[in-house]
PDB file of C-alpha atoms in Angstrom:
ATOM      1  CA  UNK A   1       0.000   0.000   0.000  1.00  0.00           C
ATOM      2  CA  UNK A   2       1.422   3.364  -1.035  1.00  0.00           C
ATOM      3  CA  UNK A   3       2.193   5.904   1.664  1.00  0.00           C
ATOM      4  CA  UNK A   4       0.130   9.038   2.009  1.00  0.00           C
ATOM      5  CA  UNK A   5       1.781  12.215   0.750  1.00  0.00           C
ATOM      6  CA  UNK A   6       3.119  14.650   3.288  1.00  0.00           C
ATOM      7  CA  UNK A   7       1.059  17.769   3.748  1.00  0.00           C
ATOM      8  CA  UNK A   8       2.244  20.825   1.858  1.00  0.00           C
ATOM      9  CA  UNK A   9       3.695  22.217   5.090  1.00  0.00           C
ATOM     10  CA  UNK A  10       5.469  18.962   5.991  1.00  0.00           C
ATOM     11  CA  UNK A  11       6.913  18.642   2.505  1.00  0.00           C
ATOM     12  CA  UNK A  12       8.217  22.209   2.486  1.00  0.00           C
ATOM     13  CA  UNK A  13       9.851  21.654   5.867  1.00  0.00           C
ATOM     14  CA  UNK A  14      11.590  18.511   4.622  1.00  0.00           C
ATOM     15  CA  UNK A  15      12.920  20.473   1.655  1.00  0.00           C
ATOM     16  CA  UNK A  16      14.168  23.229   3.962  1.00  0.00           C
ATOM     17  CA  UNK A  17      15.747  20.664   6.290  1.00  0.00           C
ATOM     18  CA  UNK A  18      18.128  19.820   3.455  1.00  0.00           C
ATOM     19  CA  UNK A  19      19.869  23.079   4.316  1.00  0.00           C
ATOM     20  CA  UNK A  20      21.987  21.169   6.825  1.00  0.00           C
ATOM     21  CA  UNK A  21      23.903  19.813   3.807  1.00  0.00           C
ATOM     22  CA  UNK A  22      24.370  23.150   2.050  1.00  0.00           C
ATOM     23  CA  UNK A  23      27.959  24.042   1.191  1.00  0.00           C
ATOM     24  CA  UNK A  24      27.972  26.849   3.767  1.00  0.00           C
ATOM     25  CA  UNK A  25      28.890  23.997   6.137  1.00  0.00           C
ATOM     26  CA  UNK A  26      31.837  22.802   4.020  1.00  0.00           C
ATOM     27  CA  UNK A  27      35.152  23.270   5.874  1.00  0.00           C
ATOM     28  CA  UNK A  28      36.541  25.401   3.044  1.00  0.00           C
ATOM     29  CA  UNK A  29      33.581  27.800   3.173  1.00  0.00           C
ATOM     30  CA  UNK A  30      33.786  27.944   6.947  1.00  0.00           C
ATOM     31  CA  UNK A  31      37.480  28.779   6.699  1.00  0.00           C
ATOM     32  CA  UNK A  32      36.741  31.560   4.204  1.00  0.00           C
ATOM     33  CA  UNK A  33      34.192  33.156   6.515  1.00  0.00           C
ATOM     34  CA  UNK A  34      36.546  32.904   9.492  1.00  0.00           C
ATOM     35  CA  UNK A  35      39.272  34.771   7.607  1.00  0.00           C
ATOM     36  CA  UNK A  36      41.533  31.723   7.449  1.00  0.00           C
ATOM     37  CA  UNK A  37      42.036  31.574   3.675  1.00  0.00           C
ATOM     38  CA  UNK A  38      45.058  32.929   1.840  1.00  0.00           C
ATOM     39  CA  UNK A  39      44.808  35.282  -1.097  1.00  0.00           C
ATOM     40  CA  UNK A  40      45.592  32.409  -3.474  1.00  0.00           C
ATOM     41  CA  UNK A  41      42.794  30.308  -1.959  1.00  0.00           C
ATOM     42  CA  UNK A  42      40.263  33.138  -2.300  1.00  0.00           C
ATOM     43  CA  UNK A  43      41.366  33.686  -5.885  1.00  0.00           C
ATOM     44  CA  UNK A  44      41.088  29.975  -6.642  1.00  0.00           C
ATOM     45  CA  UNK A  45      37.556  29.871  -5.276  1.00  0.00           C
ATOM     46  CA  UNK A  46      36.459  32.982  -7.169  1.00  0.00           C
ATOM     47  CA  UNK A  47      37.952  31.782 -10.468  1.00  0.00           C
ATOM     48  CA  UNK A  48      36.372  28.339 -10.225  1.00  0.00           C
ATOM     49  CA  UNK A  49      33.009  29.524  -8.979  1.00  0.00           C
ATOM     50  CA  UNK A  50      32.877  31.782 -12.042  1.00  0.00           C
ATOM     51  CA  UNK A  51      32.419  28.707 -14.227  1.00  0.00           C
ATOM     52  CA  UNK A  52      29.321  27.843 -12.208  1.00  0.00           C
ATOM     53  CA  UNK A  53      28.042  31.417 -12.605  1.00  0.00           C
ATOM     54  CA  UNK A  54      28.583  31.258 -16.368  1.00  0.00           C
ATOM     55  CA  UNK A  55      26.550  28.067 -16.608  1.00  0.00           C
ATOM     56  CA  UNK A  56      23.552  29.193 -14.536  1.00  0.00           C
ATOM     57  CA  UNK A  57      21.806  30.983 -17.444  1.00  0.00           C
ATOM     58  CA  UNK A  58      22.601  28.003 -19.698  1.00  0.00           C
ATOM     59  CA  UNK A  59      20.882  25.768 -17.142  1.00  0.00           C
ATOM     60  CA  UNK A  60      17.928  28.134 -16.956  1.00  0.00           C
ATOM     61  CA  UNK A  61      17.660  28.263 -20.744  1.00  0.00           C
ATOM     62  CA  UNK A  62      17.446  24.465 -20.739  1.00  0.00           C
ATOM     63  CA  UNK A  63      14.546  24.648 -18.275  1.00  0.00           C
ATOM     64  CA  UNK A  64      12.775  27.175 -20.502  1.00  0.00           C
ATOM     65  CA  UNK A  65      13.317  24.969 -23.557  1.00  0.00           C
ATOM     66  CA  UNK A  66      11.545  22.081 -21.811  1.00  0.00           C
ATOM     67  CA  UNK A  67       8.719  24.139 -20.325  1.00  0.00           C
ATOM     68  CA  UNK A  68       5.421  24.378 -22.265  1.00  0.00           C
ATOM     69  CA  UNK A  69       3.788  26.738 -19.755  1.00  0.00           C
ATOM     70  CA  UNK A  70       3.900  30.358 -20.914  1.00  0.00           C
ATOM     71  CA  UNK A  71       3.343  31.901 -17.482  1.00  0.00           C
ATOM     72  CA  UNK A  72       6.202  29.901 -16.008  1.00  0.00           C
ATOM     73  CA  UNK A  73       8.487  30.909 -18.860  1.00  0.00           C
ATOM     74  CA  UNK A  74       7.638  34.577 -18.341  1.00  0.00           C
ATOM     75  CA  UNK A  75       8.755  34.349 -14.729  1.00  0.00           C
ATOM     76  CA  UNK A  76      11.705  32.021 -15.193  1.00  0.00           C
ATOM     77  CA  UNK A  77      13.346  34.086 -17.928  1.00  0.00           C
ATOM     78  CA  UNK A  78      14.125  36.763 -15.329  1.00  0.00           C
ATOM     79  CA  UNK A  79      16.788  34.442 -13.932  1.00  0.00           C
ATOM     80  CA  UNK A  80      18.674  34.563 -17.220  1.00  0.00           C
ATOM     81  CA  UNK A  81      18.445  38.343 -17.337  1.00  0.00           C
ATOM     82  CA  UNK A  82      19.650  38.544 -13.722  1.00  0.00           C
ATOM     83  CA  UNK A  83      22.875  36.767 -14.676  1.00  0.00           C
ATOM     84  CA  UNK A  84      23.456  37.872 -18.268  1.00  0.00           C
ATOM     85  CA  UNK A  85      22.233  41.415 -17.682  1.00  0.00           C
ATOM     86  CA  UNK A  86      19.914  43.297 -20.019  1.00  0.00           C
ATOM     87  CA  UNK A  87      21.235  45.145 -23.042  1.00  0.00           C
ATOM     88  CA  UNK A  88      21.444  48.865 -22.356  1.00  0.00           C
ATOM     89  CA  UNK A  89      20.749  48.415 -18.635  1.00  0.00           C
ATOM     90  CA  UNK A  90      23.472  50.074 -16.522  1.00  0.00           C
ATOM     91  CA  UNK A  91      22.860  47.650 -13.650  1.00  0.00           C
ATOM     92  CA  UNK A  92      25.246  44.727 -13.377  1.00  0.00           C
ATOM     93  CA  UNK A  93      24.235  41.250 -14.375  1.00  0.00           C
ATOM     94  CA  UNK A  94      25.476  38.472 -12.116  1.00  0.00           C
ATOM     95  CA  UNK A  95      28.216  37.344 -14.501  1.00  0.00           C
ATOM     96  CA  UNK A  96      29.657  40.841 -14.846  1.00  0.00           C
ATOM     97  CA  UNK A  97      29.382  41.336 -11.083  1.00  0.00           C
ATOM     98  CA  UNK A  98      31.350  38.124 -10.526  1.00  0.00           C
ATOM     99  CA  UNK A  99      34.045  39.225 -12.976  1.00  0.00           C
ATOM    100  CA  UNK A 100      34.378  42.404 -10.936  1.00  0.00           C
ATOM    101  CA  UNK A 101      34.690  40.293  -7.806  1.00  0.00           C
ATOM    102  CA  UNK A 102      37.533  38.504  -9.575  1.00  0.00           C
ATOM    103  CA  UNK A 103      39.229  41.802 -10.294  1.00  0.00           C
ATOM    104  CA  UNK A 104      38.629  42.891  -6.686  1.00  0.00           C
ATOM    105  CA  UNK A 105      40.571  39.849  -5.404  1.00  0.00           C
ATOM    106  CA  UNK A 106      43.452  40.544  -7.788  1.00  0.00           C
ATOM    107  CA  UNK A 107      42.683  38.333 -10.765  1.00  0.00           C
ATOM    108  CA  UNK A 108      42.908  39.411 -14.380  1.00  0.00           C
ATOM    109  CA  UNK A 109      39.523  39.415 -16.075  1.00  0.00           C
ATOM    110  CA  UNK A 110      40.816  37.627 -19.169  1.00  0.00           C
ATOM    111  CA  UNK A 111      42.482  34.932 -17.083  1.00  0.00           C
ATOM    112  CA  UNK A 112      39.096  34.172 -15.507  1.00  0.00           C
ATOM    113  CA  UNK A 113      37.385  34.062 -18.913  1.00  0.00           C
ATOM    114  CA  UNK A 114      40.168  31.872 -20.307  1.00  0.00           C
ATOM    115  CA  UNK A 115      39.634  29.370 -17.450  1.00  0.00           C
ATOM    116  CA  UNK A 116      43.299  29.512 -16.434  1.00  0.00           C
ATOM    117  CA  UNK A 117      42.555  28.326 -12.886  1.00  0.00           C
ATOM    118  CA  UNK A 118      39.566  26.110 -13.688  1.00  0.00           C
ATOM    119  CA  UNK A 119      39.700  22.643 -12.152  1.00  0.00           C
ATOM    120  CA  UNK A 120      38.424  19.513 -13.946  1.00  0.00           C
ATOM    121  CA  UNK A 121      36.451  18.463 -10.870  1.00  0.00           C
ATOM    122  CA  UNK A 122      34.563  21.764 -10.901  1.00  0.00           C
ATOM    123  CA  UNK A 123      33.893  21.444 -14.605  1.00  0.00           C
ATOM    124  CA  UNK A 124      32.549  17.906 -14.234  1.00  0.00           C
ATOM    125  CA  UNK A 125      30.244  18.836 -11.351  1.00  0.00           C
ATOM    126  CA  UNK A 126      28.816  21.886 -13.113  1.00  0.00           C
ATOM    127  CA  UNK A 127      28.446  19.900 -16.336  1.00  0.00           C
ATOM    128  CA  UNK A 128      26.438  17.270 -14.462  1.00  0.00           C
ATOM    129  CA  UNK A 129      24.068  19.970 -13.236  1.00  0.00           C
ATOM    130  CA  UNK A 130      23.576  21.529 -16.683  1.00  0.00           C
ATOM    131  CA  UNK A 131      23.051  18.119 -18.300  1.00  0.00           C
ATOM    132  CA  UNK A 132      20.500  17.208 -15.615  1.00  0.00           C
ATOM    133  CA  UNK A 133      18.537  20.376 -16.430  1.00  0.00           C
ATOM    134  CA  UNK A 134      18.607  19.473 -20.123  1.00  0.00           C
ATOM    135  CA  UNK A 135      17.368  15.899 -19.641  1.00  0.00           C
ATOM    136  CA  UNK A 136      14.971  16.255 -16.715  1.00  0.00           C
ATOM    137  CA  UNK A 137      11.420  17.521 -16.858  1.00  0.00           C
ATOM    138  CA  UNK A 138      11.173  21.242 -16.318  1.00  0.00           C
ATOM    139  CA  UNK A 139       9.525  20.673 -12.929  1.00  0.00           C
ATOM    140  CA  UNK A 140      12.403  18.436 -11.813  1.00  0.00           C
ATOM    141  CA  UNK A 141      14.976  20.958 -12.997  1.00  0.00           C
ATOM    142  CA  UNK A 142      13.088  23.737 -11.222  1.00  0.00           C
ATOM    143  CA  UNK A 143      13.179  21.681  -8.024  1.00  0.00           C
ATOM    144  CA  UNK A 144      16.967  21.393  -8.305  1.00  0.00           C
ATOM    145  CA  UNK A 145      17.204  25.182  -8.095  1.00  0.00           C
ATOM    146  CA  UNK A 146      15.851  25.170  -4.543  1.00  0.00           C
ATOM    147  CA  UNK A 147      19.321  25.364  -3.033  1.00  0.00           C
ATOM    148  CA  UNK A 148      18.508  29.072  -3.416  1.00  0.00           C
ATOM    149  CA  UNK A 149      16.508  28.647  -0.204  1.00  0.00           C
ATOM    150  CA  UNK A 150      19.804  28.547   1.644  1.00  0.00           C
ATOM    151  CA  UNK A 151      21.751  31.082  -0.443  1.00  0.00           C
ATOM    152  CA  UNK A 152      20.859  34.356   1.336  1.00  0.00           C
ATOM    153  CA  UNK A 153      22.578  33.121   4.500  1.00  0.00           C
ATOM    154  CA  UNK A 154      25.841  32.380   2.709  1.00  0.00           C
ATOM    155  CA  UNK A 155      25.789  35.701   0.836  1.00  0.00           C
ATOM    156  CA  UNK A 156      25.067  37.629   4.034  1.00  0.00           C
ATOM    157  CA  UNK A 157      27.842  35.834   5.893  1.00  0.00           C
ATOM    158  CA  UNK A 158      30.334  36.974   3.246  1.00  0.00           C
ATOM    159  CA  UNK A 159      29.093  40.543   3.443  1.00  0.00           C
ATOM    160  CA  UNK A 160      29.373  40.417   7.242  1.00  0.00           C
ATOM    161  CA  UNK A 161      32.821  38.837   7.527  1.00  0.00           C
ATOM    162  CA  UNK A 162      34.889  39.441   4.405  1.00  0.00           C
ATOM    163  CA  UNK A 163      35.416  43.228   4.755  1.00  0.00           C
ATOM    164  CA  UNK A 164      37.006  42.650   8.168  1.00  0.00           C
ATOM    165  CA  UNK A 165      38.937  39.468   7.382  1.00  0.00           C
ATOM    166  CA  UNK A 166      40.083  40.397   3.873  1.00  0.00           C
ATOM    167  CA  UNK A 167      40.548  44.192   3.823  1.00  0.00           C
ATOM    168  CA  UNK A 168      42.701  43.833   0.700  1.00  0.00           C
ATOM    169  CA  UNK A 169      39.579  42.984  -1.340  1.00  0.00           C
ATOM    170  CA  UNK A 170      38.080  46.042  -3.036  1.00  0.00           C
ATOM    171  CA  UNK A 171      34.578  46.249  -1.584  1.00  0.00           C
ATOM    172  CA  UNK A 172      33.121  47.160  -4.979  1.00  0.00           C
ATOM    173  CA  UNK A 173      33.566  43.459  -5.679  1.00  0.00           C
ATOM    174  CA  UNK A 174      30.880  42.525  -3.156  1.00  0.00           C
ATOM    175  CA  UNK A 175      28.057  43.746  -5.419  1.00  0.00           C
ATOM    176  CA  UNK A 176      27.182  40.181  -6.471  1.00  0.00           C
ATOM    177  CA  UNK A 177      26.496  39.074  -2.900  1.00  0.00           C
ATOM    178  CA  UNK A 178      24.354  42.154  -2.266  1.00  0.00           C
ATOM    179  CA  UNK A 179      22.222  41.772  -5.401  1.00  0.00           C
ATOM    180  CA  UNK A 180      21.582  38.075  -4.821  1.00  0.00           C
ATOM    181  CA  UNK A 181      20.064  38.631  -1.380  1.00  0.00           C
ATOM    182  CA  UNK A 182      16.781  39.816  -2.879  1.00  0.00           C
ATOM    183  CA  UNK A 183      16.962  37.900  -6.162  1.00  0.00           C
ATOM    184  CA  UNK A 184      17.413  34.546  -4.432  1.00  0.00           C
ATOM    185  CA  UNK A 185      14.403  35.095  -2.181  1.00  0.00           C
ATOM    186  CA  UNK A 186      12.242  35.948  -5.203  1.00  0.00           C
ATOM    187  CA  UNK A 187      13.467  32.894  -7.110  1.00  0.00           C
ATOM    188  CA  UNK A 188      12.761  30.623  -4.141  1.00  0.00           C
ATOM    189  CA  UNK A 189       9.141  31.737  -3.958  1.00  0.00           C
ATOM    190  CA  UNK A 190       8.566  30.725  -7.586  1.00  0.00           C
ATOM    191  CA  UNK A 191      10.609  27.502  -7.541  1.00  0.00           C
ATOM    192  CA  UNK A 192       9.059  26.370  -4.276  1.00  0.00           C
ATOM    193  CA  UNK A 193       5.518  26.905  -5.582  1.00  0.00           C
ATOM    194  CA  UNK A 194       6.302  24.789  -8.653  1.00  0.00           C
ATOM    195  CA  UNK A 195       7.768  22.021  -6.501  1.00  0.00           C
ATOM    196  CA  UNK A 196       4.978  21.939  -3.926  1.00  0.00           C
ATOM    197  CA  UNK A 197       2.335  21.866  -6.674  1.00  0.00           C
ATOM    198  CA  UNK A 198       3.921  19.250  -8.920  1.00  0.00           C
ATOM    199  CA  UNK A 199       5.412  16.751  -6.454  1.00  0.00           C
ATOM    200  CA  UNK A 200       2.112  15.814  -4.844  1.00  0.00           C
ATOM    201  CA  UNK A 201       2.433  12.084  -4.073  1.00  0.00           C
ATOM    202  CA  UNK A 202       4.773  10.515  -1.515  1.00  0.00           C
ATOM    203  CA  UNK A 203       6.833   8.921  -4.306  1.00  0.00           C
ATOM    204  CA  UNK A 204       7.162  12.250  -6.116  1.00  0.00           C
ATOM    205  CA  UNK A 205       7.938  14.101  -2.891  1.00  0.00           C
ATOM    206  CA  UNK A 206      10.737  11.667  -2.103  1.00  0.00           C
ATOM    207  CA  UNK A 207      12.000  12.111  -5.653  1.00  0.00           C
ATOM    208  CA  UNK A 208      12.065  15.866  -5.131  1.00  0.00           C
ATOM    209  CA  UNK A 209      14.155  15.454  -1.983  1.00  0.00           C
ATOM    210  CA  UNK A 210      16.582  13.281  -3.942  1.00  0.00           C
ATOM    211  CA  UNK A 211      16.797  15.887  -6.718  1.00  0.00           C
ATOM    212  CA  UNK A 212      17.569  18.601  -4.177  1.00  0.00           C
ATOM    213  CA  UNK A 213      20.222  16.360  -2.641  1.00  0.00           C
ATOM    214  CA  UNK A 214      21.769  15.945  -6.099  1.00  0.00           C
ATOM    215  CA  UNK A 215      22.151  19.720  -6.379  1.00  0.00           C
ATOM    216  CA  UNK A 216      23.638  19.849  -2.890  1.00  0.00           C
ATOM    217  CA  UNK A 217      26.073  17.125  -4.007  1.00  0.00           C
ATOM    218  CA  UNK A 218      27.092  19.314  -6.959  1.00  0.00           C
ATOM    219  CA  UNK A 219      27.852  22.301  -4.731  1.00  0.00           C
ATOM    220  CA  UNK A 220      29.702  20.189  -2.163  1.00  0.00           C
ATOM    221  CA  UNK A 221      31.772  18.600  -4.939  1.00  0.00           C
ATOM    222  CA  UNK A 222      32.765  22.056  -6.162  1.00  0.00           C
ATOM    223  CA  UNK A 223      34.014  22.930  -2.699  1.00  0.00           C
ATOM    224  CA  UNK A 224      35.832  19.583  -2.408  1.00  0.00           C
ATOM    225  CA  UNK A 225      37.694  20.132  -5.684  1.00  0.00           C
ATOM    226  CA  UNK A 226      38.660  23.702  -4.779  1.00  0.00           C
ATOM    227  CA  UNK A 227      39.738  22.692  -1.288  1.00  0.00           C
ATOM    228  CA  UNK A 228      41.923  19.833  -2.551  1.00  0.00           C
ATOM    229  CA  UNK A 229      43.635  22.056  -5.106  1.00  0.00           C
ATOM    230  CA  UNK A 230      44.103  25.291  -3.192  1.00  0.00           C
ATOM    231  CA  UNK A 231      43.957  24.317   0.487  1.00  0.00           C
ATOM    232  CA  UNK A 232      45.848  21.012   0.324  1.00  0.00           C
ATOM    233  CA  UNK A 233      47.943  21.975  -2.713  1.00  0.00           C
ATOM    234  CA  UNK A 234      46.899  18.905  -4.684  1.00  0.00           C
ATOM    235  CA  UNK A 235      46.046  20.447  -8.021  1.00  0.00           C
ATOM    236  CA  UNK A 236      45.281  18.037 -10.895  1.00  0.00           C
ATOM    237  CA  UNK A 237      48.384  16.410 -12.377  1.00  0.00           C
ATOM    238  CA  UNK A 238      50.454  17.635  -9.440  1.00  0.00           C
ATOM    239  CA  UNK A 239      54.113  16.857 -10.078  1.00  0.00           C
ATOM    240  CA  UNK A 240      53.486  16.132 -13.745  1.00  0.00           C
ATOM    241  CA  UNK A 241      53.007  19.653 -15.081  1.00  0.00           C
ATOM    242  CA  UNK A 242      54.163  23.101 -14.018  1.00  0.00           C
ATOM    243  CA  UNK A 243      51.017  24.790 -15.339  1.00  0.00           C
ATOM    244  CA  UNK A 244      47.264  24.421 -14.908  1.00  0.00           C
ATOM    245  CA  UNK A 245      45.963  21.430 -16.860  1.00  0.00           C
ATOM    246  CA  UNK A 246      42.258  21.146 -17.715  1.00  0.00           C
ATOM    247  CA  UNK A 247      40.403  20.249 -20.908  1.00  0.00           C
ATOM    248  CA  UNK A 248      38.642  23.076 -22.725  1.00  0.00           C
ATOM    249  CA  UNK A 249      35.009  23.075 -23.805  1.00  0.00           C
ATOM    250  CA  UNK A 250      33.343  19.668 -24.331  1.00  0.00           C
ATOM    251  CA  UNK A 251      30.689  20.190 -21.628  1.00  0.00           C
TER     252      UNK A 251
END
């Protein structure tokens, strides 16, 4: 006999409980917010996280391509504009804001764009997320975006701690964290409504929890790869090459 679905309130709470596995709890992120990271480690994180930022609108475009509902598309497209920016709009898009964060921590813009510090492990994890969004139903892909429920806390923690711990970072670079505080909360409201409406049997609700865990796995894997390379000095092909080695393209 199939189990009864959780109530809407119970289901939402179970989704929110997944926050205990958000990458804010990863040792590398905790070290960053305690001021324990070196300049090279901060730069490594910023450069690698940029690849994730670049792929967010690609992921969102995949969701739009699979979504037949016009009203949903009208709302979801704002996520792409938030990251790519709108032509002629003086406000920063998320990608440009992240590039300025890179410059604020001492990286060259072109080096970030050329993926000079990009790690294969980061590329694989982000590629898995984009490919999931392409293959999954649009409701499943929307559910995977619900890690945004936990994002305002991590952005606020950086705004609260980084100016004191890393005074060498130009504070103009913190614009991305500031803009995402409100954008993430708006995105959560929409993504959560889709998830609570669509995943309405116990089997589907459990599937949604597994999808959200997959996205948490992606983010944790990013932090693992960055930590191994920049905290423990075990970059890919260590001892075999005196320069950064990572395949280009092919995602």
